[in-house]
Short mmCIF file of N, CA and C in Angstrom, two decimals:
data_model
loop_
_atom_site.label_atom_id
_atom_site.label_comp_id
_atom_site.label_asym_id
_atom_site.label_seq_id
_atom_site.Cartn_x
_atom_site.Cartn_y
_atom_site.Cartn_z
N UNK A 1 59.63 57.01 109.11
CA UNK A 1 59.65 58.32 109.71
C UNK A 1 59.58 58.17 111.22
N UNK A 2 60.15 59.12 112.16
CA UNK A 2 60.74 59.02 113.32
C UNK A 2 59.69 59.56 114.39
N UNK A 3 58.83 59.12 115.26
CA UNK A 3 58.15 59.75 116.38
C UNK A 3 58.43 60.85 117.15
N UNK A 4 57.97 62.10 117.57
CA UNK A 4 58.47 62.41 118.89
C UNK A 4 58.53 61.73 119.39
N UNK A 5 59.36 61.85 120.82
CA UNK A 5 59.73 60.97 121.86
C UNK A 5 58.53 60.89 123.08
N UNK A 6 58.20 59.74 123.58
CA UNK A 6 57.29 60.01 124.55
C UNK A 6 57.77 60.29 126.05
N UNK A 7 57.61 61.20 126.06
CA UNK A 7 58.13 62.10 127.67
C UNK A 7 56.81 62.69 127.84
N UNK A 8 57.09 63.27 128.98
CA UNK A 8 56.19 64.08 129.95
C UNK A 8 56.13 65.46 128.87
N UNK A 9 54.39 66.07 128.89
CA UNK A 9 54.25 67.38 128.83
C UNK A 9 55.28 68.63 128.20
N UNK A 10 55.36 69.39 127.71
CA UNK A 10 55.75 70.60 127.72
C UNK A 10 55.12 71.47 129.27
N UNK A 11 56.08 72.36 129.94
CA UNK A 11 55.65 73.16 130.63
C UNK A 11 54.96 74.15 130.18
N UNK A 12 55.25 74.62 128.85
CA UNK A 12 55.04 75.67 128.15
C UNK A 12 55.10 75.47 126.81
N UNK A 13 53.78 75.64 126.10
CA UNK A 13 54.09 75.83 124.53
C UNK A 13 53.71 76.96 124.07
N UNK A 14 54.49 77.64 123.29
CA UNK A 14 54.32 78.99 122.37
C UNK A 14 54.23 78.41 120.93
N UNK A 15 52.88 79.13 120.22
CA UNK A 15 52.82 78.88 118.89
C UNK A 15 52.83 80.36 117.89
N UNK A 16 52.96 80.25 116.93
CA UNK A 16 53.51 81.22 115.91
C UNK A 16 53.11 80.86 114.29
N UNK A 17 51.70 81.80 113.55
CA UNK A 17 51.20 81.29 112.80
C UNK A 17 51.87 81.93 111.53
N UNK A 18 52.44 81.64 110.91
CA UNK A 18 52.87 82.12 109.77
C UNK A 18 52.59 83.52 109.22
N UNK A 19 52.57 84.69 108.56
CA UNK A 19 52.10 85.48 108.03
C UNK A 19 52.60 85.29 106.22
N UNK A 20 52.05 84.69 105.35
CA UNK A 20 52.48 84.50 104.05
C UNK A 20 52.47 85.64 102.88
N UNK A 21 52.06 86.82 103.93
CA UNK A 21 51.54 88.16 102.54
C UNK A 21 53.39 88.72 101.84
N UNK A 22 53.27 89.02 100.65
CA UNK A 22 54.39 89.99 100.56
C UNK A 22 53.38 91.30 100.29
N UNK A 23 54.51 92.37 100.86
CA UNK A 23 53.64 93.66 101.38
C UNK A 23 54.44 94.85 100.05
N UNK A 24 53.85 95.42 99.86
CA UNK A 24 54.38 96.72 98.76
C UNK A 24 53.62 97.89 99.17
N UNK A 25 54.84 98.85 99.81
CA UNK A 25 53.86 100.23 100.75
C UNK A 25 54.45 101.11 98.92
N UNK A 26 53.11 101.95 98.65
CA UNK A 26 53.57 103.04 97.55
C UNK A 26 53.74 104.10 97.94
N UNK A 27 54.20 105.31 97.61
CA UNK A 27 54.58 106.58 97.95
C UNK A 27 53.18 107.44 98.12
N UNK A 28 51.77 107.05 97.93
CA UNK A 28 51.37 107.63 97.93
C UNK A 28 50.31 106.84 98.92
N UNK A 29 50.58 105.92 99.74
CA UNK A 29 50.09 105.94 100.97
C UNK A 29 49.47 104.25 100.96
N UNK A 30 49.22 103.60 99.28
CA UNK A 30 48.24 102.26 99.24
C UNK A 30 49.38 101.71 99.49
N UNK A 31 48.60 100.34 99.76
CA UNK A 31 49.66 99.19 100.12
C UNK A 31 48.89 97.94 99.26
N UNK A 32 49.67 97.08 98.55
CA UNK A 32 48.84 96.33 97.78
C UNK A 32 49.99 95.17 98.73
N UNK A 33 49.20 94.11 98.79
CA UNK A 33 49.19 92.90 99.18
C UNK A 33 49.20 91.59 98.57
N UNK A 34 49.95 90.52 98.66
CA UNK A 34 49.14 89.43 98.30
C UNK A 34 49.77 87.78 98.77
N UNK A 35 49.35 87.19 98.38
CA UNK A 35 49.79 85.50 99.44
C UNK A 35 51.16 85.04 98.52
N UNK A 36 51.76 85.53 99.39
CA UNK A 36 53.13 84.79 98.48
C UNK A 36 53.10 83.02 98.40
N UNK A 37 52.39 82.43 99.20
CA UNK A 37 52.04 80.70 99.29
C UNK A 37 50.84 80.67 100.06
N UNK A 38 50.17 79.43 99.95
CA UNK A 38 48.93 79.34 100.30
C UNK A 38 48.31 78.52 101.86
N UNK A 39 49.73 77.85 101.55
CA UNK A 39 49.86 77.38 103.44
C UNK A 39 50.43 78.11 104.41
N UNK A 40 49.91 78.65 105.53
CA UNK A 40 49.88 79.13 106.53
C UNK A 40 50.70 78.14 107.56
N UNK A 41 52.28 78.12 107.54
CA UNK A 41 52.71 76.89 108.30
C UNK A 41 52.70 77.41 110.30
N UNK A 42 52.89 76.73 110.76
CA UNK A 42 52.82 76.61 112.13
C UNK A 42 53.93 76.78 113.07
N UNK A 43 54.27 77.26 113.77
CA UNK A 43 56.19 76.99 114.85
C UNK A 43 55.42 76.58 116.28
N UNK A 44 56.21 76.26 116.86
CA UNK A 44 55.87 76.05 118.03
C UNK A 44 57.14 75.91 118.68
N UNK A 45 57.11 76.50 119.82
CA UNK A 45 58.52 76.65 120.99
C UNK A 45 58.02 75.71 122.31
N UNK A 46 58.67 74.34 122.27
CA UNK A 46 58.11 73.79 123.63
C UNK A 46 59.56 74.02 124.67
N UNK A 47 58.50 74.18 125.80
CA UNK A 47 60.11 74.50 126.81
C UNK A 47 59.56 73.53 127.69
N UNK A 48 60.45 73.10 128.88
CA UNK A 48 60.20 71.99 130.02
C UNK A 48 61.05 72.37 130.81
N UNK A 49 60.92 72.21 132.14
CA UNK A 49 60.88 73.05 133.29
C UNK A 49 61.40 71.90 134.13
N UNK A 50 62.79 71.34 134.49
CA UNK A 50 63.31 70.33 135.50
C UNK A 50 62.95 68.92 134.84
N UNK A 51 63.52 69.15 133.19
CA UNK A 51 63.41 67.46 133.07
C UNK A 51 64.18 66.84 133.79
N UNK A 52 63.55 65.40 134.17
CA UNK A 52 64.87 64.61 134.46
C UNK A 52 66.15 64.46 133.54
N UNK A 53 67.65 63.83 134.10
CA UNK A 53 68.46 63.04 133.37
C UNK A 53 67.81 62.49 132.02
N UNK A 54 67.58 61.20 132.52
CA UNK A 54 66.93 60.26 131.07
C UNK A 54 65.88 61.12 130.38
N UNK A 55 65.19 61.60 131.03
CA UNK A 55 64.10 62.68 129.80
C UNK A 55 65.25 63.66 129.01
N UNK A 56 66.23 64.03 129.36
CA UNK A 56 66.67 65.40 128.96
C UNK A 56 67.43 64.07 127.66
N UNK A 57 67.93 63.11 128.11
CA UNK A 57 68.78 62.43 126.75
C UNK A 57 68.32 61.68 126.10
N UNK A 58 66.83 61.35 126.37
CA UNK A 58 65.99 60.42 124.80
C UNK A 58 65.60 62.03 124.26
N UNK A 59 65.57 63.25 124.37
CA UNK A 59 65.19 63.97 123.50
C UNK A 59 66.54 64.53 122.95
N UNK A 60 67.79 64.88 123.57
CA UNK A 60 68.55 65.39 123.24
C UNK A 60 69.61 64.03 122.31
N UNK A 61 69.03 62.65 122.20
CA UNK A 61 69.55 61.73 121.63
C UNK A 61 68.45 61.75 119.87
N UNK A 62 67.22 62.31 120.64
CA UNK A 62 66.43 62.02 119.24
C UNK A 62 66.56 63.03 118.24
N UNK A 63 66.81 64.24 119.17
CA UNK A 63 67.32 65.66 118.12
C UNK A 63 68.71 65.47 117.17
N UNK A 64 69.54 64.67 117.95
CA UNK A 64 70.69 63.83 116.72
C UNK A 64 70.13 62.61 116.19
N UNK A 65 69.22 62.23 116.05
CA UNK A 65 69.23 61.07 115.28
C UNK A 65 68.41 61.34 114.24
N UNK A 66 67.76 62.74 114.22
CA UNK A 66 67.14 63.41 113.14
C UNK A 66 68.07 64.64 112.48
N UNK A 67 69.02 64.30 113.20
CA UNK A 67 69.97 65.47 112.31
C UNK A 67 69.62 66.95 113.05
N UNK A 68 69.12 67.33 113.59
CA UNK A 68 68.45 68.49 113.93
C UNK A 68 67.54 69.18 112.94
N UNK A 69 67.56 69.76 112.47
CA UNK A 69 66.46 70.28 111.62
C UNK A 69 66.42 69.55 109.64
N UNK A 70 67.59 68.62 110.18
CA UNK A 70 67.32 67.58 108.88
C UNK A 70 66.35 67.25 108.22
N UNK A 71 65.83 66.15 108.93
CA UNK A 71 64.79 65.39 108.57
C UNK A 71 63.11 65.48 109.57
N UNK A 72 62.63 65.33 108.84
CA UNK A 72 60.95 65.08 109.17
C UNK A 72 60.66 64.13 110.26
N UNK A 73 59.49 64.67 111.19
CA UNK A 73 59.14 63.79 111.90
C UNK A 73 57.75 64.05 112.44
N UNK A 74 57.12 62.89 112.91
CA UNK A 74 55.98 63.37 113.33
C UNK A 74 55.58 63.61 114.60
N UNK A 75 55.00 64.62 115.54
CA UNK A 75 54.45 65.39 116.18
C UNK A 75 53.00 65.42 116.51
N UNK A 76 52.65 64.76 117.82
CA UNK A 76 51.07 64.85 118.28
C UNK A 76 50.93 66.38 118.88
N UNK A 77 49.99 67.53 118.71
CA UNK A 77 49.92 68.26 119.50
C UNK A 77 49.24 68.04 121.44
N UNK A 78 49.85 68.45 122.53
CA UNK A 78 49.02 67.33 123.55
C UNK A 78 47.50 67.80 123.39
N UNK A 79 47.17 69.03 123.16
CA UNK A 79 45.88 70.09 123.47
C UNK A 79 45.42 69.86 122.12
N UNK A 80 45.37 69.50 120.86
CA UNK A 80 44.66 69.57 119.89
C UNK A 80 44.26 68.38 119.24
N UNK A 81 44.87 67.05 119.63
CA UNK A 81 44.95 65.85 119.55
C UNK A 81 45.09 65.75 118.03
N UNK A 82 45.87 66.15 117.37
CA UNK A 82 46.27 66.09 116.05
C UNK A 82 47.83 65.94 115.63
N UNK A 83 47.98 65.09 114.67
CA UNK A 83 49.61 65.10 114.42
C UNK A 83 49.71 65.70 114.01
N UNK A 84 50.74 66.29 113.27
CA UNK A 84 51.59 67.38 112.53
C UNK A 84 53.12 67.12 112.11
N UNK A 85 53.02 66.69 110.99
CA UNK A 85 54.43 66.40 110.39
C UNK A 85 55.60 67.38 110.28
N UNK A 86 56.27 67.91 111.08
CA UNK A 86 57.23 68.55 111.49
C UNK A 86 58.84 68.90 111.50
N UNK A 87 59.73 69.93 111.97
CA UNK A 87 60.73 69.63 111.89
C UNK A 87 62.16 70.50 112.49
N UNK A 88 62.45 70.41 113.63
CA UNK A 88 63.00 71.05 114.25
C UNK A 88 63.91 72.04 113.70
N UNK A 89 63.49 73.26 114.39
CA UNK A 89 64.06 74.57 113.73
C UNK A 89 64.51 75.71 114.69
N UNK A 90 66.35 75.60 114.74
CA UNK A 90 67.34 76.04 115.66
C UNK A 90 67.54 74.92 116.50
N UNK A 91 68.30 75.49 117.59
CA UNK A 91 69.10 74.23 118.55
C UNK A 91 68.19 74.18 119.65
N UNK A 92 68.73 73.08 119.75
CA UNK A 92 67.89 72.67 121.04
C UNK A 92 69.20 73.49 122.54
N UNK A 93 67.98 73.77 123.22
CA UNK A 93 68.99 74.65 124.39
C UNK A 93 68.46 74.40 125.69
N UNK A 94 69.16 74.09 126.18
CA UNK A 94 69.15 73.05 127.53
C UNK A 94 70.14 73.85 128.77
N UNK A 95 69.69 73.89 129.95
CA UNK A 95 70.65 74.28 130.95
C UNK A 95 70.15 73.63 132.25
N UNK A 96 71.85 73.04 132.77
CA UNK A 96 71.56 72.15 133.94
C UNK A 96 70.66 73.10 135.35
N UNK A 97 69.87 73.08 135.38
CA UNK A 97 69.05 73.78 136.61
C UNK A 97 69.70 73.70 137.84
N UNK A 98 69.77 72.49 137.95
CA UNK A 98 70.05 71.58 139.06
C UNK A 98 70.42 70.33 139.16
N UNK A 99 71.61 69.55 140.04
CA UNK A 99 71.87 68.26 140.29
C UNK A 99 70.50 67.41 139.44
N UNK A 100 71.19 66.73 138.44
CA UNK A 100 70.07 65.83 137.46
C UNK A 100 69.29 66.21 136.80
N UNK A 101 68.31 67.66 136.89
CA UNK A 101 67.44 67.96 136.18
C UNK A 101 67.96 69.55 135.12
N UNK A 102 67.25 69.71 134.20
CA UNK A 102 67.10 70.26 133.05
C UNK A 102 66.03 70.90 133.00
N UNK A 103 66.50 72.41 132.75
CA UNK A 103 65.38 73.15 131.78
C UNK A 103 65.42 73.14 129.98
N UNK A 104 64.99 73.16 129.18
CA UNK A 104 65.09 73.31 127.84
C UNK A 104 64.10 73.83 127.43
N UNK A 105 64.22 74.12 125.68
CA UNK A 105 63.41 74.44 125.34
C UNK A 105 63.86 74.22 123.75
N UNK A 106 63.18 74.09 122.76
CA UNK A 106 63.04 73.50 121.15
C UNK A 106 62.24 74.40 120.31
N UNK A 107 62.78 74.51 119.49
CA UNK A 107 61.50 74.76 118.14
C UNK A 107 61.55 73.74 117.00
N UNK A 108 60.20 73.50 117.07
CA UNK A 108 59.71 72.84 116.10
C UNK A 108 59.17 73.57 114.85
N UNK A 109 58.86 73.52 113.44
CA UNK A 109 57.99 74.26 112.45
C UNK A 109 57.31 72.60 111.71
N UNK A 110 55.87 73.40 110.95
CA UNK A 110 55.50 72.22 110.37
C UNK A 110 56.14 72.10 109.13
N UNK A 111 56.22 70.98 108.90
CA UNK A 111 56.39 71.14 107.09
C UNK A 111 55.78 71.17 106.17
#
């Protein structure tokens, strides 16, 4: 199984906790509820702010060598010091800022 890549930081991470209920509103005002699954999975949107060249293509080389949202990989959070077995979800989207450097940004989900 395949590492994130070791680069610099996220500028920015956004996380996004699952909601697993399916919801049933009745005509007469109740709403019954209940856990359609029992894991609560995780997303996270990392963006980076003027990668370099070589930073922008060991990640944009590792996002093809996992297929993009193919295959599994594992994921340290930097702030929670925990891995998280993971797996990229949508494209990776990148725009040249400037001569050499890169903004982007990824989603990851756990698996």
């Amino acid at each position: 199984m395949a590492d994130f890549p070791n680069i610099r930081l996220p500028s920015e991470i956004e996380e996004t906790t699952e909601d697993p209920a399916i919801r049933t509103d009745f005509e007469s005002g109740i709403v019954q509820s209940r856990a359609r699954y029992t894991k609560q999975r995780r997303t996270w949107t990392l963006s980076w702010i003027a990668l370099t060249n070589s930073e922008y293509q060991i990640l944009r080389n590792f996002y093809l060598s996992v297929s993009g949202g193919s295959l599994v990989f594992s994921w340290k959070h930097p702030y929670e010091d925990t891995t998280f077995l993971v797996r990229f979800n949508g494209e990776l989207k990148a725009k040249n800022s400037q001569r050499d450097y890169w903004d982007l940004s990824l989603t990851i989900e756990e698996n």
